[in-house]
PDB file of C-alpha atoms and ligand atoms in Angstrom:
ATOM      1  CA  MET A  46       4.987 -34.914  13.906  1.00  0.00           C
ATOM      2  CA  SER A  47       3.617 -32.907  16.892  1.00  0.00           C
ATOM      3  CA  GLU A  48       4.840 -29.329  17.305  1.00  0.00           C
ATOM      4  CA  ASN A  49       6.789 -30.315  20.470  1.00  0.00           C
ATOM      5  CA  LYS A  50       8.555 -33.209  18.730  1.00  0.00           C
ATOM      6  CA  GLU A  51       9.316 -30.982  15.729  1.00  0.00           C
ATOM      7  CA  PHE A  52      10.737 -28.325  18.066  1.00  0.00           C
ATOM      8  CA  LYS A  53      12.888 -30.939  19.886  1.00  0.00           C
ATOM      9  CA  THR A  54      14.208 -32.217  16.521  1.00  0.00           C
ATOM     10  CA  ILE A  55      15.194 -28.677  15.537  1.00  0.00           C
ATOM     11  CA  ILE A  56      16.952 -28.080  18.883  1.00  0.00           C
ATOM     12  CA  ASP A  57      18.775 -31.446  18.619  1.00  0.00           C
ATOM     13  CA  SER A  58      19.982 -30.621  15.096  1.00  0.00           C
ATOM     14  CA  LEU A  59      21.101 -27.167  16.257  1.00  0.00           C
ATOM     15  CA  LYS A  60      22.996 -28.752  19.166  1.00  0.00           C
ATOM     16  CA  ARG A  61      24.755 -31.196  16.842  1.00  0.00           C
ATOM     17  CA  TYR A  62      25.517 -28.341  14.421  1.00  0.00           C
ATOM     18  CA  MET A  63      26.971 -26.190  17.256  1.00  0.00           C
ATOM     19  CA  GLU A  64      29.029 -29.130  18.588  1.00  0.00           C
ATOM     20  CA  LEU A  65      30.571 -29.611  15.140  1.00  0.00           C
ATOM     21  CA  GLU A  66      31.087 -25.866  14.691  1.00  0.00           C
ATOM     22  CA  SER A  67      32.674 -25.511  18.162  1.00  0.00           C
ATOM     23  CA  LEU A  68      35.356 -28.018  17.092  1.00  0.00           C
ATOM     24  CA  SER A  69      36.535 -25.387  14.616  1.00  0.00           C
ATOM     25  CA  GLY A  70      36.344 -22.585  17.206  1.00  0.00           C
ATOM     26  CA  GLN A  71      32.916 -21.188  16.160  1.00  0.00           C
ATOM     27  CA  ARG A  72      30.984 -19.815  19.163  1.00  0.00           C
ATOM     28  CA  GLU A  73      27.878 -18.241  17.509  1.00  0.00           C
ATOM     29  CA  LEU A  74      25.177 -19.306  15.043  1.00  0.00           C
ATOM     30  CA  PRO A  75      25.680 -17.458  11.723  1.00  0.00           C
ATOM     31  CA  ILE A  76      21.974 -16.509  11.553  1.00  0.00           C
ATOM     32  CA  GLN A  77      20.624 -12.956  11.808  1.00  0.00           C
ATOM     33  CA  ARG A  78      17.893 -11.945  14.266  1.00  0.00           C
ATOM     34  CA  GLY A  79      14.387 -12.620  12.982  1.00  0.00           C
ATOM     35  CA  GLN A  80      15.467 -15.129  10.344  1.00  0.00           C
ATOM     36  CA  VAL A  81      14.245 -18.348  11.973  1.00  0.00           C
ATOM     37  CA  SER A  82      10.550 -19.155  12.313  1.00  0.00           C
ATOM     38  CA  ILE A  83       9.132 -21.725  14.779  1.00  0.00           C
ATOM     39  CA  SER A  84       8.830 -24.284  11.963  1.00  0.00           C
ATOM     40  CA  GLY A  85      12.584 -24.095  11.548  1.00  0.00           C
ATOM     41  CA  VAL A  86      12.297 -22.673   8.061  1.00  0.00           C
ATOM     42  CA  VAL A  87      14.744 -19.867   7.494  1.00  0.00           C
ATOM     43  CA  SER A  88      12.691 -16.871   6.380  1.00  0.00           C
ATOM     44  CA  GLY A  89      13.193 -13.183   5.624  1.00  0.00           C
ATOM     45  CA  GLY A  90      15.564 -13.568   2.711  1.00  0.00           C
ATOM     46  CA  ASP A  91      12.724 -14.735   0.465  1.00  0.00           C
ATOM     47  CA  LEU A  92      10.579 -11.621   1.004  1.00  0.00           C
ATOM     48  CA  SER A  93       9.905  -9.630  -2.158  1.00  0.00           C
ATOM     49  CA  PRO A  94      11.136  -6.000  -2.189  1.00  0.00           C
ATOM     50  CA  LEU A  95       7.506  -4.873  -1.732  1.00  0.00           C
ATOM     51  CA  GLU A  96       7.033  -7.187   1.270  1.00  0.00           C
ATOM     52  CA  ARG A  97      10.303  -5.915   2.717  1.00  0.00           C
ATOM     53  CA  LEU A  98       9.084  -2.326   2.317  1.00  0.00           C
ATOM     54  CA  LYS A  99       5.783  -3.287   3.981  1.00  0.00           C
ATOM     55  CA  SER A 100       7.612  -4.780   6.925  1.00  0.00           C
ATOM     56  CA  GLU A 101       9.750  -1.619   7.234  1.00  0.00           C
ATOM     57  CA  VAL A 102       6.728   0.705   7.076  1.00  0.00           C
ATOM     58  CA  SER A 103       4.713  -1.371   9.567  1.00  0.00           C
ATOM     59  CA  SER A 104       6.959  -0.208  12.406  1.00  0.00           C
ATOM     60  CA  CYS A 105       7.401   3.406  11.202  1.00  0.00           C
ATOM     61  CA  THR A 106       7.458   6.040  13.952  1.00  0.00           C
ATOM     62  CA  LYS A 107       8.575   9.013  11.835  1.00  0.00           C
ATOM     63  CA  CYS A 108       5.508  11.096  12.710  1.00  0.00           C
ATOM     64  CA  ASN A 109       2.982  11.424  15.514  1.00  0.00           C
ATOM     65  CA  LEU A 110       0.330   9.403  13.666  1.00  0.00           C
ATOM     66  CA  SER A 111       2.215   6.317  14.842  1.00  0.00           C
ATOM     67  CA  LYS A 112       1.049   7.152  18.386  1.00  0.00           C
ATOM     68  CA  THR A 113      -2.658   7.130  17.557  1.00  0.00           C
ATOM     69  CA  ARG A 114      -2.945   4.497  14.801  1.00  0.00           C
ATOM     70  CA  SER A 115      -4.092   0.917  15.506  1.00  0.00           C
ATOM     71  CA  GLN A 116      -1.881  -0.287  12.693  1.00  0.00           C
ATOM     72  CA  VAL A 117      -0.198   0.838   9.495  1.00  0.00           C
ATOM     73  CA  VAL A 118      -2.315   0.473   6.343  1.00  0.00           C
ATOM     74  CA  PHE A 119       0.391  -0.190   3.777  1.00  0.00           C
ATOM     75  CA  GLY A 120      -1.636  -1.092   0.685  1.00  0.00           C
ATOM     76  CA  ALA A 121      -3.337  -4.093  -0.875  1.00  0.00           C
ATOM     77  CA  GLY A 122      -3.721  -5.836  -4.197  1.00  0.00           C
ATOM     78  CA  SER A 123      -1.580  -7.237  -6.950  1.00  0.00           C
ATOM     79  CA  PRO A 124       2.157  -6.426  -6.689  1.00  0.00           C
ATOM     80  CA  VAL A 125       2.270  -6.451 -10.505  1.00  0.00           C
ATOM     81  CA  ALA A 126      -0.870  -4.400 -11.089  1.00  0.00           C
ATOM     82  CA  ASP A 127      -1.183  -2.300 -14.247  1.00  0.00           C
ATOM     83  CA  LEU A 128      -3.544   0.027 -12.417  1.00  0.00           C
ATOM     84  CA  MET A 129      -2.895   1.566  -9.000  1.00  0.00           C
ATOM     85  CA  PHE A 130      -5.303   3.715  -6.988  1.00  0.00           C
ATOM     86  CA  VAL A 131      -3.971   6.242  -4.507  1.00  0.00           C
ATOM     87  CA  GLY A 132      -6.279   7.678  -1.854  1.00  0.00           C
ATOM     88  CA  GLU A 133      -5.723  10.126   0.968  1.00  0.00           C
ATOM     89  CA  ALA A 134      -5.329   8.253   4.268  1.00  0.00           C
ATOM     90  CA  PRO A 135      -6.899   5.347   6.146  1.00  0.00           C
ATOM     91  CA  GLY A 136     -10.177   5.985   7.960  1.00  0.00           C
ATOM     92  CA  MET A 137     -11.517   4.222  11.053  1.00  0.00           C
ATOM     93  CA  GLU A 138     -12.408   0.919   9.339  1.00  0.00           C
ATOM     94  CA  GLU A 139      -9.116   0.811   7.455  1.00  0.00           C
ATOM     95  CA  ASP A 140      -7.174   1.520  10.651  1.00  0.00           C
ATOM     96  CA  LEU A 141      -8.954  -1.383  12.383  1.00  0.00           C
ATOM     97  CA  GLN A 142      -8.595  -3.880   9.523  1.00  0.00           C
ATOM     98  CA  GLY A 143      -5.198  -2.800   8.157  1.00  0.00           C
ATOM     99  CA  ILE A 144      -6.632  -2.741   4.601  1.00  0.00           C
ATOM    100  CA  PRO A 145      -7.224   0.389   2.478  1.00  0.00           C
ATOM    101  CA  PHE A 146     -10.705   1.362   1.294  1.00  0.00           C
ATOM    102  CA  VAL A 147     -12.823  -1.126   3.242  1.00  0.00           C
ATOM    103  CA  GLY A 148     -15.486   1.311   4.495  1.00  0.00           C
ATOM    104  CA  ARG A 149     -18.392   2.799   2.512  1.00  0.00           C
ATOM    105  CA  ALA A 150     -16.051   4.699   0.182  1.00  0.00           C
ATOM    106  CA  GLY A 151     -14.194   1.411  -0.327  1.00  0.00           C
ATOM    107  CA  ALA A 152     -17.370  -0.409  -1.366  1.00  0.00           C
ATOM    108  CA  LEU A 153     -17.959   2.313  -3.976  1.00  0.00           C
ATOM    109  CA  LEU A 154     -14.338   2.072  -5.158  1.00  0.00           C
ATOM    110  CA  THR A 155     -14.814  -1.685  -5.645  1.00  0.00           C
ATOM    111  CA  LYS A 156     -17.856  -0.952  -7.849  1.00  0.00           C
ATOM    112  CA  ILE A 157     -15.872   1.635  -9.834  1.00  0.00           C
ATOM    113  CA  ILE A 158     -13.098  -0.929 -10.433  1.00  0.00           C
ATOM    114  CA  GLU A 159     -15.615  -3.559 -11.516  1.00  0.00           C
ATOM    115  CA  ALA A 160     -17.301  -1.051 -13.847  1.00  0.00           C
ATOM    116  CA  ILE A 161     -14.194  -1.201 -16.051  1.00  0.00           C
ATOM    117  CA  SER A 162     -14.187  -5.013 -15.962  1.00  0.00           C
ATOM    118  CA  LEU A 163     -11.356  -5.350 -13.438  1.00  0.00           C
ATOM    119  CA  LYS A 164     -11.258  -7.070 -10.061  1.00  0.00           C
ATOM    120  CA  ARG A 165     -10.113  -5.433  -6.849  1.00  0.00           C
ATOM    121  CA  GLU A 166      -7.448  -8.105  -6.331  1.00  0.00           C
ATOM    122  CA  ASN A 167      -5.924  -7.355  -9.766  1.00  0.00           C
ATOM    123  CA  VAL A 168      -5.294  -3.669  -9.077  1.00  0.00           C
ATOM    124  CA  TYR A 169      -3.228  -2.143  -6.253  1.00  0.00           C
ATOM    125  CA  ILE A 170      -4.739   0.255  -3.719  1.00  0.00           C
ATOM    126  CA  ALA A 171      -2.727   2.519  -1.426  1.00  0.00           C
ATOM    127  CA  ASN A 172      -2.905   5.910   0.254  1.00  0.00           C
ATOM    128  CA  VAL A 173      -0.633   8.943   0.498  1.00  0.00           C
ATOM    129  CA  LEU A 174      -0.611   8.508   4.301  1.00  0.00           C
ATOM    130  CA  LYS A 175      -0.202   5.019   5.721  1.00  0.00           C
ATOM    131  CA  CYS A 176      -1.661   5.875   9.138  1.00  0.00           C
ATOM    132  CA  ARG A 177      -5.064   7.240  10.125  1.00  0.00           C
ATOM    133  CA  PRO A 178      -5.142  10.919  11.133  1.00  0.00           C
ATOM    134  CA  PRO A 179      -7.068  11.249  14.437  1.00  0.00           C
ATOM    135  CA  ALA A 180     -10.805  11.792  13.874  1.00  0.00           C
ATOM    136  CA  ASN A 181     -10.112  11.644  10.114  1.00  0.00           C
ATOM    137  CA  ARG A 182      -8.713  15.180  10.056  1.00  0.00           C
ATOM    138  CA  ASN A 183      -6.936  16.358   6.918  1.00  0.00           C
ATOM    139  CA  PRO A 184      -3.316  15.211   6.502  1.00  0.00           C
ATOM    140  CA  LEU A 185      -0.756  17.807   7.646  1.00  0.00           C
ATOM    141  CA  PRO A 186       1.886  18.968   5.127  1.00  0.00           C
ATOM    142  CA  ALA A 187       4.647  17.516   7.356  1.00  0.00           C
ATOM    143  CA  GLU A 188       2.909  14.117   7.472  1.00  0.00           C
ATOM    144  CA  ILE A 189       2.568  14.089   3.675  1.00  0.00           C
ATOM    145  CA  LEU A 190       6.227  15.028   3.281  1.00  0.00           C
ATOM    146  CA  ILE A 191       7.352  12.231   5.602  1.00  0.00           C
ATOM    147  CA  CYS A 192       5.066   9.512   4.225  1.00  0.00           C
ATOM    148  CA  GLU A 193       5.185  10.274   0.505  1.00  0.00           C
ATOM    149  CA  GLY A 194       8.568   8.573   0.123  1.00  0.00           C
ATOM    150  CA  TYR A 195       6.974   5.216   0.983  1.00  0.00           C
ATOM    151  CA  LEU A 196       4.315   5.736  -1.709  1.00  0.00           C
ATOM    152  CA  ILE A 197       6.935   6.605  -4.313  1.00  0.00           C
ATOM    153  CA  LYS A 198       8.882   3.425  -3.433  1.00  0.00           C
ATOM    154  CA  GLN A 199       5.645   1.415  -3.740  1.00  0.00           C
ATOM    155  CA  ILE A 200       5.020   2.919  -7.187  1.00  0.00           C
ATOM    156  CA  GLU A 201       8.602   2.210  -8.279  1.00  0.00           C
ATOM    157  CA  LEU A 202       8.297  -1.439  -7.195  1.00  0.00           C
ATOM    158  CA  ILE A 203       4.807  -2.106  -8.609  1.00  0.00           C
ATOM    159  CA  LYS A 204       5.453  -0.124 -11.806  1.00  0.00           C
ATOM    160  CA  PRO A 205       1.786   0.423 -12.725  1.00  0.00           C
ATOM    161  CA  LYS A 206       0.999   1.702 -16.211  1.00  0.00           C
ATOM    162  CA  VAL A 207      -1.732   3.928 -14.854  1.00  0.00           C
ATOM    163  CA  ILE A 208      -2.211   5.588 -11.476  1.00  0.00           C
ATOM    164  CA  CYS A 209      -5.603   6.939 -10.485  1.00  0.00           C
ATOM    165  CA  ALA A 210      -5.278   9.636  -7.815  1.00  0.00           C
ATOM    166  CA  LEU A 211      -8.489   9.692  -5.782  1.00  0.00           C
ATOM    167  CA  GLY A 212      -9.467  13.160  -4.606  1.00  0.00           C
ATOM    168  CA  LYS A 213      -7.816  16.476  -3.942  1.00  0.00           C
ATOM    169  CA  PHE A 214      -5.113  15.364  -1.485  1.00  0.00           C
ATOM    170  CA  ALA A 215      -3.747  12.519  -3.578  1.00  0.00           C
ATOM    171  CA  ALA A 216      -3.898  14.517  -6.824  1.00  0.00           C
ATOM    172  CA  GLN A 217      -2.377  17.718  -5.404  1.00  0.00           C
ATOM    173  CA  THR A 218       0.323  15.818  -3.499  1.00  0.00           C
ATOM    174  CA  LEU A 219       1.440  13.675  -6.415  1.00  0.00           C
ATOM    175  CA  LEU A 220       1.260  16.485  -8.971  1.00  0.00           C
ATOM    176  CA  ARG A 221       2.715  19.173  -6.668  1.00  0.00           C
ATOM    177  CA  SER A 222      -0.244  21.326  -7.638  1.00  0.00           C
ATOM    178  CA  GLU A 223      -2.676  23.577  -5.841  1.00  0.00           C
ATOM    179  CA  GLU A 224      -5.299  23.407  -8.598  1.00  0.00           C
ATOM    180  CA  PRO A 225      -8.704  22.160  -7.418  1.00  0.00           C
ATOM    181  CA  ILE A 226      -9.520  18.527  -8.200  1.00  0.00           C
ATOM    182  CA  SER A 227     -12.340  19.696 -10.491  1.00  0.00           C
ATOM    183  CA  ARG A 228      -9.649  21.275 -12.730  1.00  0.00           C
ATOM    184  CA  LEU A 229      -7.068  18.499 -12.401  1.00  0.00           C
ATOM    185  CA  ARG A 230      -9.380  15.559 -13.149  1.00  0.00           C
ATOM    186  CA  GLY A 231     -10.013  14.166 -16.595  1.00  0.00           C
ATOM    187  CA  THR A 232      -6.444  14.572 -17.945  1.00  0.00           C
ATOM    188  CA  PHE A 233      -3.449  12.233 -17.897  1.00  0.00           C
ATOM    189  CA  TYR A 234      -0.174  13.512 -16.415  1.00  0.00           C
ATOM    190  CA  ASP A 235       3.269  11.844 -16.609  1.00  0.00           C
ATOM    191  CA  TYR A 236       4.325  10.579 -13.199  1.00  0.00           C
ATOM    192  CA  HIS A 237       7.312   8.309 -12.358  1.00  0.00           C
ATOM    193  CA  GLY A 238       6.971   6.417 -15.639  1.00  0.00           C
ATOM    194  CA  ALA A 239       3.188   6.023 -15.297  1.00  0.00           C
ATOM    195  CA  LYS A 240       0.181   7.921 -16.630  1.00  0.00           C
ATOM    196  CA  LEU A 241      -1.607   9.598 -13.746  1.00  0.00           C
ATOM    197  CA  MET A 242      -5.324  10.377 -13.881  1.00  0.00           C
ATOM    198  CA  PRO A 243      -6.820  12.396 -11.026  1.00  0.00           C
ATOM    199  CA  THR A 244     -10.516  11.898 -10.329  1.00  0.00           C
ATOM    200  CA  PHE A 245     -13.027  12.579  -7.562  1.00  0.00           C
ATOM    201  CA  HIS A 246     -12.687  10.613  -4.303  1.00  0.00           C
ATOM    202  CA  PRO A 247     -15.360   7.921  -3.742  1.00  0.00           C
ATOM    203  CA  ALA A 248     -16.203   9.540  -0.365  1.00  0.00           C
ATOM    204  CA  TYR A 249     -17.028  12.755  -2.268  1.00  0.00           C
ATOM    205  CA  LEU A 250     -19.265  10.770  -4.625  1.00  0.00           C
ATOM    206  CA  LEU A 251     -21.204   9.405  -1.641  1.00  0.00           C
ATOM    207  CA  ARG A 252     -22.192  13.008  -0.849  1.00  0.00           C
ATOM    208  CA  ASN A 253     -22.383  14.351  -4.435  1.00  0.00           C
ATOM    209  CA  SER A 254     -23.763  11.788  -6.818  1.00  0.00           C
ATOM    210  CA  ALA A 255     -23.547  14.318  -9.690  1.00  0.00           C
ATOM    211  CA  GLY A 256     -19.790  13.679  -9.652  1.00  0.00           C
ATOM    212  CA  LYS A 257     -20.290  10.034 -10.665  1.00  0.00           C
ATOM    213  CA  GLN A 258     -20.659  10.840 -14.360  1.00  0.00           C
ATOM    214  CA  PHE A 259     -17.240  12.574 -14.359  1.00  0.00           C
ATOM    215  CA  VAL A 260     -15.606   9.625 -12.592  1.00  0.00           C
ATOM    216  CA  TRP A 261     -17.169   7.302 -15.154  1.00  0.00           C
ATOM    217  CA  GLU A 262     -15.651   9.421 -17.972  1.00  0.00           C
ATOM    218  CA  ASP A 263     -12.244   9.297 -16.247  1.00  0.00           C
ATOM    219  CA  MET A 264     -12.491   5.538 -15.727  1.00  0.00           C
ATOM    220  CA  LYS A 265     -13.290   4.971 -19.401  1.00  0.00           C
ATOM    221  CA  LYS A 266     -10.148   6.952 -20.313  1.00  0.00           C
ATOM    222  CA  ILE A 267      -8.163   4.783 -17.873  1.00  0.00           C
ATOM    223  CA  GLN A 268      -9.599   1.617 -19.428  1.00  0.00           C
ATOM    224  CA  ARG A 269      -8.618   2.827 -22.921  1.00  0.00           C
ATOM    225  CA  MET A 270      -5.115   3.735 -21.723  1.00  0.00           C
ATOM    226  CA  LEU A 271      -4.669   0.294 -20.131  1.00  0.00           C
ATOM    227  CA  ASN A 272      -5.821  -1.430 -23.321  1.00  0.00           C
ATOM    228  CA  SER A 273      -3.671   0.742 -25.580  1.00  0.00           C
ATOM    229  CA  LYS A 274      -0.324  -0.504 -24.254  1.00  0.00           C
TER     230      LYS A 274
HETATM  231  N1  LIG B 175     -10.343   7.110   2.157  1.00  0.00           N
HETATM  232  C1  LIG B 175      -9.077   7.069   1.714  1.00  0.00           C
HETATM  233  O1  LIG B 175      -8.578   8.021   1.125  1.00  0.00           O
HETATM  234  N2  LIG B 175      -8.384   5.969   1.920  1.00  0.00           N
HETATM  235  C2  LIG B 175      -8.884   4.900   2.514  1.00  0.00           C
HETATM  236  O2  LIG B 175      -8.177   3.910   2.646  1.00  0.00           O
HETATM  237  C3  LIG B 175     -10.220   4.968   2.954  1.00  0.00           C
HETATM  238  C4  LIG B 175     -10.932   6.068   2.762  1.00  0.00           C
END
């Protein structure tokens, strides 16, 4: 059936439905805004809680980053992942594509994931901030405070066994700590029912390849933790 014919069929059925309903005094369609798609399939109700959260966050205007972003970068990967990575904030590439860790640091993160025999699509990747700070400046404390609630909801819905906090901002934010990442990394912490391992950010590794051996040690601990449960 062509799209026009399909559309006409839907309108005709709606008309017949309204005529019948009007006989019993009904004057409005009992459908909420945004529930009907062009194919006539009622949608919205079948979104998972994570998809519903994504749709809520995609129109967030709680801070000024909403004025400069191209789009919200909610997160990507398996909604039932055992392992979740949390970075700092989207960069330019991520802001353009709407996907976390797709730039050079992202390519390195993919290699790190594959080094422990996992695939990118089987883990979940998100950031503390869902919107790009202009010119990739550091996140402001107020932005972290506002956005962190979304990350915590994501973690509660995905329920990963292990969270890997990438870099100083993610580690210090999640652990409420001011310790440097070099002191925080390498140890598991309890966090919202998960084991949290801070490690160096892939962008840092691109500038300091000496850090790679420490990340490898941390990843092996993560692999053991995942296999132990
Ligand atoms: N750095 C981050 O912390 N997050 C991204 O998504 C990309 C780079």
